[in-house]
Short mmCIF file of C-alpha atoms and ligand atoms in Angstrom, two decimals:
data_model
loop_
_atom_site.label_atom_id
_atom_site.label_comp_id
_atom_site.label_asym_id
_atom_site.label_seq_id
_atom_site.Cartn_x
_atom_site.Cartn_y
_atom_site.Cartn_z
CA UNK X 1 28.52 -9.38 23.62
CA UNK X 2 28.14 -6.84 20.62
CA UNK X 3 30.48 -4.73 19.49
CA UNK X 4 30.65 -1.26 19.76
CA UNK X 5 28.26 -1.47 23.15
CA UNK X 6 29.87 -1.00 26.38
CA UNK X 7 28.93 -3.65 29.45
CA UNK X 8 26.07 -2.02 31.54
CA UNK X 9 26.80 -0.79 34.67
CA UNK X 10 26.77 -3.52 37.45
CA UNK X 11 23.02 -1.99 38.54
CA UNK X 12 21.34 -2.46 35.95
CA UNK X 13 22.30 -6.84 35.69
CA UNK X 14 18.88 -8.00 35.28
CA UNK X 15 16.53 -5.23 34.50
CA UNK X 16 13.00 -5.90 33.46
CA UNK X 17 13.09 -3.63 30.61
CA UNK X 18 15.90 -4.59 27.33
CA UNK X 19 18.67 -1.77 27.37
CA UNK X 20 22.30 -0.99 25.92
CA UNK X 21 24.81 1.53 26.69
CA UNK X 22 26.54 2.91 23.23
CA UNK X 23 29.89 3.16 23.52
CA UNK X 24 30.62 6.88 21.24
CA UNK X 25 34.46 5.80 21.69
CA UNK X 26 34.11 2.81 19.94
CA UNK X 27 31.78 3.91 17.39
CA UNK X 28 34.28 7.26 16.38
CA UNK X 29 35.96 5.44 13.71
CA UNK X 30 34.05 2.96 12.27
CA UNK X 31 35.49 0.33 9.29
CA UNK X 32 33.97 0.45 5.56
CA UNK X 33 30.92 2.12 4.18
CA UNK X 34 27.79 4.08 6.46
CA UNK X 35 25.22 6.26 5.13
CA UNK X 36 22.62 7.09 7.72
CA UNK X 37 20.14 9.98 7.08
CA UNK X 38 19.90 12.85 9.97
CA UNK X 39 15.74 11.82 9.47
CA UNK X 40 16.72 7.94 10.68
CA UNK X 41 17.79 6.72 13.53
CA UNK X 42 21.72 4.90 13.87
CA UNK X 43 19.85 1.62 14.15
CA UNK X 44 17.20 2.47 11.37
CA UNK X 45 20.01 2.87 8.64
CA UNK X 46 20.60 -0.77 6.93
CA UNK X 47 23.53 0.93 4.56
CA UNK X 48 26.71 -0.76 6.29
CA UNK X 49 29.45 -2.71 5.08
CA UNK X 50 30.58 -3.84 8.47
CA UNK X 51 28.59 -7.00 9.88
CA UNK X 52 29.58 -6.35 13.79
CA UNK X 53 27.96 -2.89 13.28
CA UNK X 54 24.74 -4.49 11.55
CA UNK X 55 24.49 -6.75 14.14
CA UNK X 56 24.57 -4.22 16.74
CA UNK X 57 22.54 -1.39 14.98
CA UNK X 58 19.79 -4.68 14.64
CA UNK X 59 20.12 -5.76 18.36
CA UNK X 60 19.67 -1.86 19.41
CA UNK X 61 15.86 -1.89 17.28
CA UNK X 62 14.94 -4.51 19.89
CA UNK X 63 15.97 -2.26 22.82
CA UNK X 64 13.56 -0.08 25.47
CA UNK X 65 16.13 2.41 26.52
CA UNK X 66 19.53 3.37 24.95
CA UNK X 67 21.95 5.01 26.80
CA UNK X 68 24.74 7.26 25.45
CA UNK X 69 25.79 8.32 29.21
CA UNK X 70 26.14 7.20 32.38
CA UNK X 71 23.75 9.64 33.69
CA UNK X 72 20.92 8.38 31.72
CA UNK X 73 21.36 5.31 34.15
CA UNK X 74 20.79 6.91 37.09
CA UNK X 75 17.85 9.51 35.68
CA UNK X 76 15.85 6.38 34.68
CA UNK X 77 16.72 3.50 37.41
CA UNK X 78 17.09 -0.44 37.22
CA UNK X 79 13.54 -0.73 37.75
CA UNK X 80 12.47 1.28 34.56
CA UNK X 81 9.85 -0.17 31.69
CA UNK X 82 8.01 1.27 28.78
CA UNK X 83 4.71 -0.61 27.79
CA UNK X 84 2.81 0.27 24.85
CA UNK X 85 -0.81 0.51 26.74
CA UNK X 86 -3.01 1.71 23.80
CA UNK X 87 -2.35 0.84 20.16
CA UNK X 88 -3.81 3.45 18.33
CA UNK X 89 -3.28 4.19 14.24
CA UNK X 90 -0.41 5.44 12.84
CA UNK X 91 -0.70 8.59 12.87
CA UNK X 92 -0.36 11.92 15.24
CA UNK X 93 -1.27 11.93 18.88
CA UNK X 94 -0.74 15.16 20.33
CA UNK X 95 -1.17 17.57 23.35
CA UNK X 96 -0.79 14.80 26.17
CA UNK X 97 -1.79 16.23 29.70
CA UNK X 98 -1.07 13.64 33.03
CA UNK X 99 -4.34 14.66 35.29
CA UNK X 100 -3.24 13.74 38.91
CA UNK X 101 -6.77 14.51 40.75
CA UNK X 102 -8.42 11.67 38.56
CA UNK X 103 -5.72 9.99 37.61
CA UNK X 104 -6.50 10.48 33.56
CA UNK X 105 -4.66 11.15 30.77
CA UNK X 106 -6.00 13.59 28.07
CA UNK X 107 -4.74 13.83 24.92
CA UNK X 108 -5.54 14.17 20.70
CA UNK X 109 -5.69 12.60 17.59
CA UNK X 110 -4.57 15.21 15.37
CA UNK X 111 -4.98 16.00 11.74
CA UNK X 112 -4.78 13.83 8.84
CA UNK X 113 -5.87 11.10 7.99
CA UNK X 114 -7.93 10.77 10.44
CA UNK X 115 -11.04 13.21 12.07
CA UNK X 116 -13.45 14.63 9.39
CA UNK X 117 -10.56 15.87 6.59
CA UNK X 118 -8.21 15.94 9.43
CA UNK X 119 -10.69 17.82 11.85
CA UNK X 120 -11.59 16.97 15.50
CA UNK X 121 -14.32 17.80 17.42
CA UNK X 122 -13.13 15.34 20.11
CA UNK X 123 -10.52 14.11 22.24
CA UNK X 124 -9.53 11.60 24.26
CA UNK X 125 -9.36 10.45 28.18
CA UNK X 126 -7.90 7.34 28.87
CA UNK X 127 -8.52 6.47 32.32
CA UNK X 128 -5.01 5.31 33.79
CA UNK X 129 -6.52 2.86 36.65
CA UNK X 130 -8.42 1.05 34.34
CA UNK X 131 -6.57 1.41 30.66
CA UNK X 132 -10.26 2.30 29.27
CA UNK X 133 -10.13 5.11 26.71
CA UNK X 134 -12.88 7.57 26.38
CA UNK X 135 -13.67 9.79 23.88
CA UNK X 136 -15.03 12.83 24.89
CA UNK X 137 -16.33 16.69 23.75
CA UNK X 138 -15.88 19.70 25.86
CA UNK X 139 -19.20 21.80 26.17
CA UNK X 140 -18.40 24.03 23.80
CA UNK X 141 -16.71 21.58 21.58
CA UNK X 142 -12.83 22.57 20.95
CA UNK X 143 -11.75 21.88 17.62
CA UNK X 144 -8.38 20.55 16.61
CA UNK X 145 -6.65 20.84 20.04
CA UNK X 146 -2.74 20.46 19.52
CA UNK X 147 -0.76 21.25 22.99
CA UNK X 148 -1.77 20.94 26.64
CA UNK X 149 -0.36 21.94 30.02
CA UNK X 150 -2.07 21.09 33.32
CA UNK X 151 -2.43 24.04 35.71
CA UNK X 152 -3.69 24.89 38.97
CA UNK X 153 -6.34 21.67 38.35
CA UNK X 154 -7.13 22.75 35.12
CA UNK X 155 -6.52 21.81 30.96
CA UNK X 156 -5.18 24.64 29.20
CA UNK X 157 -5.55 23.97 25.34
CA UNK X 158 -3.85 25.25 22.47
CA UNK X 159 -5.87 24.35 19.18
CA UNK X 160 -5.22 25.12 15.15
CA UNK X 161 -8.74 26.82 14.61
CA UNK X 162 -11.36 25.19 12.21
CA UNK X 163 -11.66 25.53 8.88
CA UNK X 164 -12.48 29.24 7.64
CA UNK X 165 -14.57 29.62 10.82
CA UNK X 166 -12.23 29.32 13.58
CA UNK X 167 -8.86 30.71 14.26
CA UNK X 168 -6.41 29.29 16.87
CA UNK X 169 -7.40 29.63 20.38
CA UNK X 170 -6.20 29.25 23.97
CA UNK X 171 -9.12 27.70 25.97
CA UNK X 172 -9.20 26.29 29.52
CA UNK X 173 -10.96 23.16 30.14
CA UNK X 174 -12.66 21.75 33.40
CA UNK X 175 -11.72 18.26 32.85
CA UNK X 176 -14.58 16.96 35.34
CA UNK X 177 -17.25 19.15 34.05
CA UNK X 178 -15.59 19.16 30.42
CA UNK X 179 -16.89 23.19 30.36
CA UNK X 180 -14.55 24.68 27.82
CA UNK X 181 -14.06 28.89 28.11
CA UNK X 182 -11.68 30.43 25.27
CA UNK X 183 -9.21 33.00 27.06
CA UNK X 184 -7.80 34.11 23.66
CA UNK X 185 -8.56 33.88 19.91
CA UNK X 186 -6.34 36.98 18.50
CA UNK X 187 -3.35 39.67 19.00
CA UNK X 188 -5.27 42.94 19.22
CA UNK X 189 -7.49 41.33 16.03
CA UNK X 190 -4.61 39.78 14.10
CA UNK X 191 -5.76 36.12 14.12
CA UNK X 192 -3.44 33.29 15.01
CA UNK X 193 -2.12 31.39 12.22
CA UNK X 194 -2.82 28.14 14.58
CA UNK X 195 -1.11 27.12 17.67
CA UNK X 196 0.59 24.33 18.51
CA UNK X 197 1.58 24.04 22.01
CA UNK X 198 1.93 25.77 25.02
CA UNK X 199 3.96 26.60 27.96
CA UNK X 200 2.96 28.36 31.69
CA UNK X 201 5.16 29.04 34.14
CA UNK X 202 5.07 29.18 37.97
CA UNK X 203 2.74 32.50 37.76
CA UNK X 204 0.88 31.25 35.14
CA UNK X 205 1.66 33.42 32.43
CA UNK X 206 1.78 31.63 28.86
CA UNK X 207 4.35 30.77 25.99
CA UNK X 208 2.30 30.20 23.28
CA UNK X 209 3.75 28.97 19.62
CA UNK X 210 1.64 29.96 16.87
CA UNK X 211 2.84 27.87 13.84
CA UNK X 212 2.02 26.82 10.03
CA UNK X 213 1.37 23.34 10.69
CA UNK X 214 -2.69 23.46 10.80
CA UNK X 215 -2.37 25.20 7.31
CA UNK X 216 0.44 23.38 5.63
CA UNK X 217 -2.31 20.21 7.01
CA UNK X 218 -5.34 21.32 5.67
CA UNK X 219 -6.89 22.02 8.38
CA UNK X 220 -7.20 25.55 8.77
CA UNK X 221 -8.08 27.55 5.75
CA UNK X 222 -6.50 30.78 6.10
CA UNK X 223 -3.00 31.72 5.16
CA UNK X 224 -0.12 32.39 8.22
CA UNK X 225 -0.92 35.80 8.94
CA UNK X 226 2.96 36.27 9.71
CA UNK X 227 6.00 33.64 9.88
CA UNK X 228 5.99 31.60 13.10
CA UNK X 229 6.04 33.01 16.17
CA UNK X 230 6.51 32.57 20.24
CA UNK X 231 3.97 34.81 21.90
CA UNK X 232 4.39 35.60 25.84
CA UNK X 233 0.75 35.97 27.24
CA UNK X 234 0.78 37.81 30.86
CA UNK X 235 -1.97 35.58 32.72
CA UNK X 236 -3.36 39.01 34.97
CA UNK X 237 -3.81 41.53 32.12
CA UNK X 238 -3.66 39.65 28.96
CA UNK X 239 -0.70 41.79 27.85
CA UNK X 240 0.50 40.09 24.72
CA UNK X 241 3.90 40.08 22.69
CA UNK X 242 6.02 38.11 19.75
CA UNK X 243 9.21 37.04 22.05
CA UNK X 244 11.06 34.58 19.33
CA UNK X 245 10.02 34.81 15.43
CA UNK X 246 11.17 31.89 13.15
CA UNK X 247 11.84 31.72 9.07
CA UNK X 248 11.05 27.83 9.86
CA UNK X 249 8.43 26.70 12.44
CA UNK X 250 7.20 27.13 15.58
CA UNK X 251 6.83 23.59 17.50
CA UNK X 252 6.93 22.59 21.21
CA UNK X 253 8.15 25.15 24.24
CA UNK X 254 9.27 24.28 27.54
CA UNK X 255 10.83 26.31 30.74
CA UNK X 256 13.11 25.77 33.02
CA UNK X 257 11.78 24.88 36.68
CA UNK X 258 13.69 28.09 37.85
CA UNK X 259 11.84 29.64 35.20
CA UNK X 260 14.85 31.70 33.68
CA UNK X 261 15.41 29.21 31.01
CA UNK X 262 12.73 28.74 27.61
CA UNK X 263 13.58 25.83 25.35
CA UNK X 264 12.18 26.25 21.92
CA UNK X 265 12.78 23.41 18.89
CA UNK X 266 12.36 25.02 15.39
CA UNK X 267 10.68 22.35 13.16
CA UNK X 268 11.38 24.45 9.96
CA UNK X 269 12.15 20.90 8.57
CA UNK X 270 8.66 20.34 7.75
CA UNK X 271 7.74 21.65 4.69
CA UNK X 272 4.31 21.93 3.09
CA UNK X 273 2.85 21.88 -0.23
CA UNK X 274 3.19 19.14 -0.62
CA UNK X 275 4.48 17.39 2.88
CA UNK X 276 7.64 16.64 3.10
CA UNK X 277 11.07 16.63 5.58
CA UNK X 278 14.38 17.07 4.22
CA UNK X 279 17.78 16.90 6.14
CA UNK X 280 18.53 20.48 5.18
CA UNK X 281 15.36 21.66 7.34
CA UNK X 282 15.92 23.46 10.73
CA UNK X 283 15.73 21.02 13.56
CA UNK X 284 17.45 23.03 16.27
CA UNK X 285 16.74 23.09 19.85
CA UNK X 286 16.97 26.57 21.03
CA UNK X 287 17.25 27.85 24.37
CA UNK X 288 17.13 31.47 25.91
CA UNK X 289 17.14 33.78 28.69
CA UNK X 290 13.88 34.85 29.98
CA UNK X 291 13.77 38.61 31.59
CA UNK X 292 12.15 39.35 34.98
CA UNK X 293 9.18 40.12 32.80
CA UNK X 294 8.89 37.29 30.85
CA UNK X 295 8.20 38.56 27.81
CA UNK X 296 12.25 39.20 26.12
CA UNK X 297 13.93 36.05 25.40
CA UNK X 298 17.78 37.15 25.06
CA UNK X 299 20.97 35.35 24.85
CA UNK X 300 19.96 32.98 22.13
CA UNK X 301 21.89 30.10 21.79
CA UNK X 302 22.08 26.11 20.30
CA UNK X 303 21.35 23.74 22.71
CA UNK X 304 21.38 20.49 20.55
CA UNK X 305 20.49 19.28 17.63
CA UNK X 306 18.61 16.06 17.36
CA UNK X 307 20.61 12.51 16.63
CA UNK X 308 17.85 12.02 14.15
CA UNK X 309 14.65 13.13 13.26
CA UNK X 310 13.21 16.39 14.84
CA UNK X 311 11.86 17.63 18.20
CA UNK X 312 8.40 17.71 18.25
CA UNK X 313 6.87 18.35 21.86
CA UNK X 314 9.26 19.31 25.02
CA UNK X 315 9.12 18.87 28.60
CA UNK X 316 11.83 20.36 31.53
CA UNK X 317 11.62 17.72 34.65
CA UNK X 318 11.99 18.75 37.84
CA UNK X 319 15.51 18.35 38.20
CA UNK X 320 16.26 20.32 34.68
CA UNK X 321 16.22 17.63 32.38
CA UNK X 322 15.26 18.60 28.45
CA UNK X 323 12.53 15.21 27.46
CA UNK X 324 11.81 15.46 23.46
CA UNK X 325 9.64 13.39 21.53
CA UNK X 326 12.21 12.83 18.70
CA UNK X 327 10.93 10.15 16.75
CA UNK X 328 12.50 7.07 17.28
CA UNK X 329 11.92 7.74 20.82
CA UNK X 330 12.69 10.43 23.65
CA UNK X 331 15.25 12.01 24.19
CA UNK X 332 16.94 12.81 27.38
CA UNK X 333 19.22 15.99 27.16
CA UNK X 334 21.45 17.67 29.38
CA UNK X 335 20.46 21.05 30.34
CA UNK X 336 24.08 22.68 30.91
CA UNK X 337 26.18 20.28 27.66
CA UNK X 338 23.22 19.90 25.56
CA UNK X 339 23.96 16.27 25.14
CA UNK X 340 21.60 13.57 24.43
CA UNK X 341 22.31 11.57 27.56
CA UNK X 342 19.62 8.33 26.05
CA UNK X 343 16.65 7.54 24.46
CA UNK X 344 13.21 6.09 25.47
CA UNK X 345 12.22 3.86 22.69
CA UNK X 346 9.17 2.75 21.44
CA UNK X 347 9.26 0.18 19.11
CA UNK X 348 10.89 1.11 15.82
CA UNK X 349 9.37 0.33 12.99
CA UNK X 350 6.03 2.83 12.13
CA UNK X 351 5.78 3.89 15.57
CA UNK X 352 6.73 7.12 16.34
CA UNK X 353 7.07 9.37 19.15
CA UNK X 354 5.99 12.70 19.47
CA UNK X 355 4.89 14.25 22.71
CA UNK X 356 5.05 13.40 26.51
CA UNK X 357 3.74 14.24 29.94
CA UNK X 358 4.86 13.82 33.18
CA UNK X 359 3.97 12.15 36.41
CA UNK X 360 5.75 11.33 39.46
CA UNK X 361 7.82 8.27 38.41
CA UNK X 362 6.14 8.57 35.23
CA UNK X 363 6.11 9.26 31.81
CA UNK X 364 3.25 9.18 28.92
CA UNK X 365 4.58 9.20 25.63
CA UNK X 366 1.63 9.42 22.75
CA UNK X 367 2.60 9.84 19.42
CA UNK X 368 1.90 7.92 15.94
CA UNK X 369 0.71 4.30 17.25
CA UNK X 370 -1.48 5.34 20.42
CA UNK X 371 0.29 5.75 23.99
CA UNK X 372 3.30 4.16 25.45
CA UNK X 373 3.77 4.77 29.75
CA UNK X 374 7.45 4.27 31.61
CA UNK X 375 7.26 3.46 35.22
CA UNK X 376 8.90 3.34 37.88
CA UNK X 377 11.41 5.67 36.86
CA UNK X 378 14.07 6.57 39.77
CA UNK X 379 14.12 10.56 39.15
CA UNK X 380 10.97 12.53 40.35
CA UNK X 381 9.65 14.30 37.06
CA UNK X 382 6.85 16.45 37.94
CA UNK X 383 7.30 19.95 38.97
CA UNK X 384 6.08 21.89 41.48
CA UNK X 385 3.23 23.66 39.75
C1 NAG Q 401 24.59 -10.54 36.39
O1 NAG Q 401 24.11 -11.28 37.49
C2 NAG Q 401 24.25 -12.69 37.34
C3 NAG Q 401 23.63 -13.35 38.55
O2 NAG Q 401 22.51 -12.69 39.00
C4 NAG Q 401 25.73 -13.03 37.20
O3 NAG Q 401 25.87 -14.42 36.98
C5 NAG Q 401 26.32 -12.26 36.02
O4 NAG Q 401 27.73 -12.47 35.97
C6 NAG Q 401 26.07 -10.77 36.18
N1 NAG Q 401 26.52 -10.08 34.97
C7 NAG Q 401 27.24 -8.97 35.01
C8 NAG Q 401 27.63 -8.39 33.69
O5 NAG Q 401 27.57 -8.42 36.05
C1 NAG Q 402 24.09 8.70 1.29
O1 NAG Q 402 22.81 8.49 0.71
C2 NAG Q 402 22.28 9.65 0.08
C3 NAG Q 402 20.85 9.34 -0.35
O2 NAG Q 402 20.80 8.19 -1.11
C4 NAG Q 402 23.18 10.05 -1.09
O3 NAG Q 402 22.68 11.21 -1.70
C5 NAG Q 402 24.58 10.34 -0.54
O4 NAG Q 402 25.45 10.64 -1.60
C6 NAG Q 402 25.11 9.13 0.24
N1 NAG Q 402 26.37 9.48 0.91
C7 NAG Q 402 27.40 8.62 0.99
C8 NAG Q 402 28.59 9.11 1.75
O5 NAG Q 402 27.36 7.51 0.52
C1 NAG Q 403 13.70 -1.23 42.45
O1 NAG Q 403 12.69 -2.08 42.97
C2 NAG Q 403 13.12 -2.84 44.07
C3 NAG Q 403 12.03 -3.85 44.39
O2 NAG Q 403 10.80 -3.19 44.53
C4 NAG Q 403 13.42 -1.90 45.23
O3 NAG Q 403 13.91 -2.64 46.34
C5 NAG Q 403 14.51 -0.92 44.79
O4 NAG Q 403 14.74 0.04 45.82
C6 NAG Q 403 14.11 -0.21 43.52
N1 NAG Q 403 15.24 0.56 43.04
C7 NAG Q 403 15.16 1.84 42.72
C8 NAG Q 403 16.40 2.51 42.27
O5 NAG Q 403 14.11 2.44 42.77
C1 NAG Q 404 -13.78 16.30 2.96
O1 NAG Q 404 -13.07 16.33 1.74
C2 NAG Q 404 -13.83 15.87 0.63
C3 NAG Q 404 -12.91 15.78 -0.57
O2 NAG Q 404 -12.20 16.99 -0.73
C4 NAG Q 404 -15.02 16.80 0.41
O3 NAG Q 404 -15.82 16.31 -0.62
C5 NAG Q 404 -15.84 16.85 1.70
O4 NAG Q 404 -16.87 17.82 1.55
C6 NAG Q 404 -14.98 17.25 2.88
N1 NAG Q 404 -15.77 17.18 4.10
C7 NAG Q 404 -15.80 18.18 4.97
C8 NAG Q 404 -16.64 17.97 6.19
O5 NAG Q 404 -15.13 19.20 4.84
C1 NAG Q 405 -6.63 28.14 41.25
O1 NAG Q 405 -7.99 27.96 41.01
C2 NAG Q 405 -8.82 28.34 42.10
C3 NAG Q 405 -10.24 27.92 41.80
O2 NAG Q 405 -10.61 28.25 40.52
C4 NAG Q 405 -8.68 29.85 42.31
O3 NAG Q 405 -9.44 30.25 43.40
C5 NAG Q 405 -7.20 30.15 42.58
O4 NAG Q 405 -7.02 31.54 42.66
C6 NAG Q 405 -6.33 29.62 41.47
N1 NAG Q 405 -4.93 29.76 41.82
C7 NAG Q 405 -4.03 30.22 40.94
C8 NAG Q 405 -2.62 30.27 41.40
O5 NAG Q 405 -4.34 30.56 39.81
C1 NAG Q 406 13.18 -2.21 13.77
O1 NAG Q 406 12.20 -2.91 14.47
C2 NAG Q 406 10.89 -2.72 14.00
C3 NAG Q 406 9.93 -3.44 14.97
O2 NAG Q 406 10.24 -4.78 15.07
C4 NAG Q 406 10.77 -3.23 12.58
O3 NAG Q 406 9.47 -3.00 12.10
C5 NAG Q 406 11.77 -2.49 11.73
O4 NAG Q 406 11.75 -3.01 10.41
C6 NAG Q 406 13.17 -2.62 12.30
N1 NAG Q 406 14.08 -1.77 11.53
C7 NAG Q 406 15.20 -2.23 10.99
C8 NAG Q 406 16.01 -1.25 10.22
O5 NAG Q 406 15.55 -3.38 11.12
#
């Protein structure tokens, strides 16, 4: 038995997957000296004095799933497992999309190092029957895709733009026929500084964050027209509006499955010129009221902040649950407290995770290090659209 770990719940007695339930009372006051940094995980930090605690923090790097609540127990079920299905490099996988009609998972490799100087032409469709991955070009090509959402049978794409030729675009994508139509490329001829993700709700209307990553990575050439920014996109008459402006940056964007509820992480914590991530960098998780409209987010408020690391994409299940690809792992957060209630490892060490999609009992997590899937997972995930 370790210390600081509280005995899993009778239910989970010989689980498939390796798990541990963190015991927050136990760990309140701890003996000696600690110094973990808010970019690390609690089990990445080797600066302890206290050998029960180093022992624990080292058995919790070999874990699948860490829970900090009971709850996260019954979300994921005894009969949970994560297996890393395609090792990829080490280095951003993006915009994953869970296709149920063919059973396919779409998703990028995005920016640098990899691509032509950090560009794609391409993505990729792993086929989920057979683990064979494909990659593939739309017809047009879309260049440096970044988010995805699945809707009414179709890929809608969120992409950085090109080089000096191409500004961010929203495009839909026929994932049989791989036809690719762009819906929108400006805001009454502002150009985008370069999106990177999306959300639609139940009337298919979009959330679209337009952010500085694509320049601060080289691969865009033209300077942030204005600071980050949320745009609300009305699907029948392309009406289009700024609903949430940031100082820091725009990142992933989720809703609620009654739809009144838009999650929005502000990655300001990744600075450019040159690269780097400092503690003192917004990593918030946001969430807001959305009017009848859509298009005001009001009653801004601080939902959580992340153990470690920073929210990168975001995905509401279908009962409510917040799912962030937080580095170390997912995260699981409560809706109503804002807690993390566990996390979905994948590996320690280089890999990293960064976005996620649902199915069913399902979960696709891609991130640096290729594509990890959880199965069987008790709670139903996908929504309704
Ligand atoms: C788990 O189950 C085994 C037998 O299947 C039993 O011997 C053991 O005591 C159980 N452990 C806990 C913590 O309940
Ligand atoms: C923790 O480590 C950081 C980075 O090395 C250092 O600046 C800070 O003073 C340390 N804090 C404590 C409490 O040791
Ligand atoms: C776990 O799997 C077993 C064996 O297939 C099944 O009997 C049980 O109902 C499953 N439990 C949950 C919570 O899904
Ligand atoms: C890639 O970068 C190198 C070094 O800056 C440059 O020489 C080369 O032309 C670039 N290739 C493309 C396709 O932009
Ligand atoms: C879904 O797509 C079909 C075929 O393109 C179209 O006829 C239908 O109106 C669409 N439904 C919605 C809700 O957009
Ligand atoms: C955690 O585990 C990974 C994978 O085995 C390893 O690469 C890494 O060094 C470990 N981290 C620590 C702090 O022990």
């Amino acid at each position: 038995m370790y210390s600081y770990l509280n005995p899993l719940p009778p239910l989970m007695n010989g689980t498939l997957a390796k798990w541990a339930y963190v015991s927050l009372a136990a760990l309140a006051t701890l003996p000696g000296q600690f110094n973990r940094s808010a970019m690390e995980a609690p089990w990445a930090t080797t600066d302890i004095s206290d050998s029960r605690l180093s022992r624990t923090l080292e058995y919790l790097n070999t874990t699948d799933f860490v829970a900090y609540d009971q709850r996260f127990f019954d979300i994921l079920g005894p009969n949970a497992t994560i297996e890393h299905v395609q090792k990829l490099a080490f280095q951003s996988h993006e915009a994953p999309c869970y296709l149920k009609d063919t059973n396919q998972l779409f998703f990028t490799e995005w920016g640098p190092p990899g691509g032509e100087n950090g560009t794609h032409s391409w993505q990729y469709l792993l086929d989920l029957d057979t683990n064979k991955l494909n990659k593939i070009t739309t017809d047009p090509p879309t260049f440096n895709a970044h988010g995805c959402v699945v809707y009414n049978h179709s890929l809608y794409v969120v992409t950085d733009g090109h080089g000096d030729e191409q500004t961010g675009q929203l495009v839909k994508i026929d994932p049989r026929s791989l036809k690719q139509e762009t819906l929108l490329n400006n805001y009454l001829v502002q150009p985008f500084g370069g999106f990177n993700d999306l959300e639609i709700d139940w009337d298919g209307n979009f959330y679209l964050t337009d952010s500085k990553s694509g320049w601060g990575r080289e691969i865009v050439d033209f300077t942030p027209p204005t600071s980050p920014t949320v745009y609300f996109v009305e699907r029948e008459t392309f009406r289009i509006k700024p609903v949430h402006i940031t100082d820091g940056n725009a990142n992933g964007v989720a809703i609620s499955p009654a739809g009144d509820i838009l999650y929005v992480p502000d990655t300001g914590v990744s600075q450019y010129f040159p690269v780097a991530k400092t503690p003192y960098g917004k990593r918030e998780l946001w969430a807001f009221d959305i009017s009848k409209s859509g298009s005001v987010l009001s009653n801004k408020r601080l939902l959580s902040n992340p153990v470690s690391y920073f929210y990168d994409g975001v995905r509401v299940s279908r009962k409510g649950r917040i799912f962030c690809g937080a580095g170390d792992g997912v995260d699981v957060i409560d809706p109503e407290s804002g807690f993390t209630l566990g996390t979905i490892r994948v590996g320690g060490g280089d890999n990293l995770a960064v976005s996620l999609t649902f199915g069913r009992n399902d979960l696709w997590i891609v991130g640096r290090g290729g594509v990890w899937h959880v199965r069987d997972i008790r709670e139903r995930l996908d929504r309704d659209w």
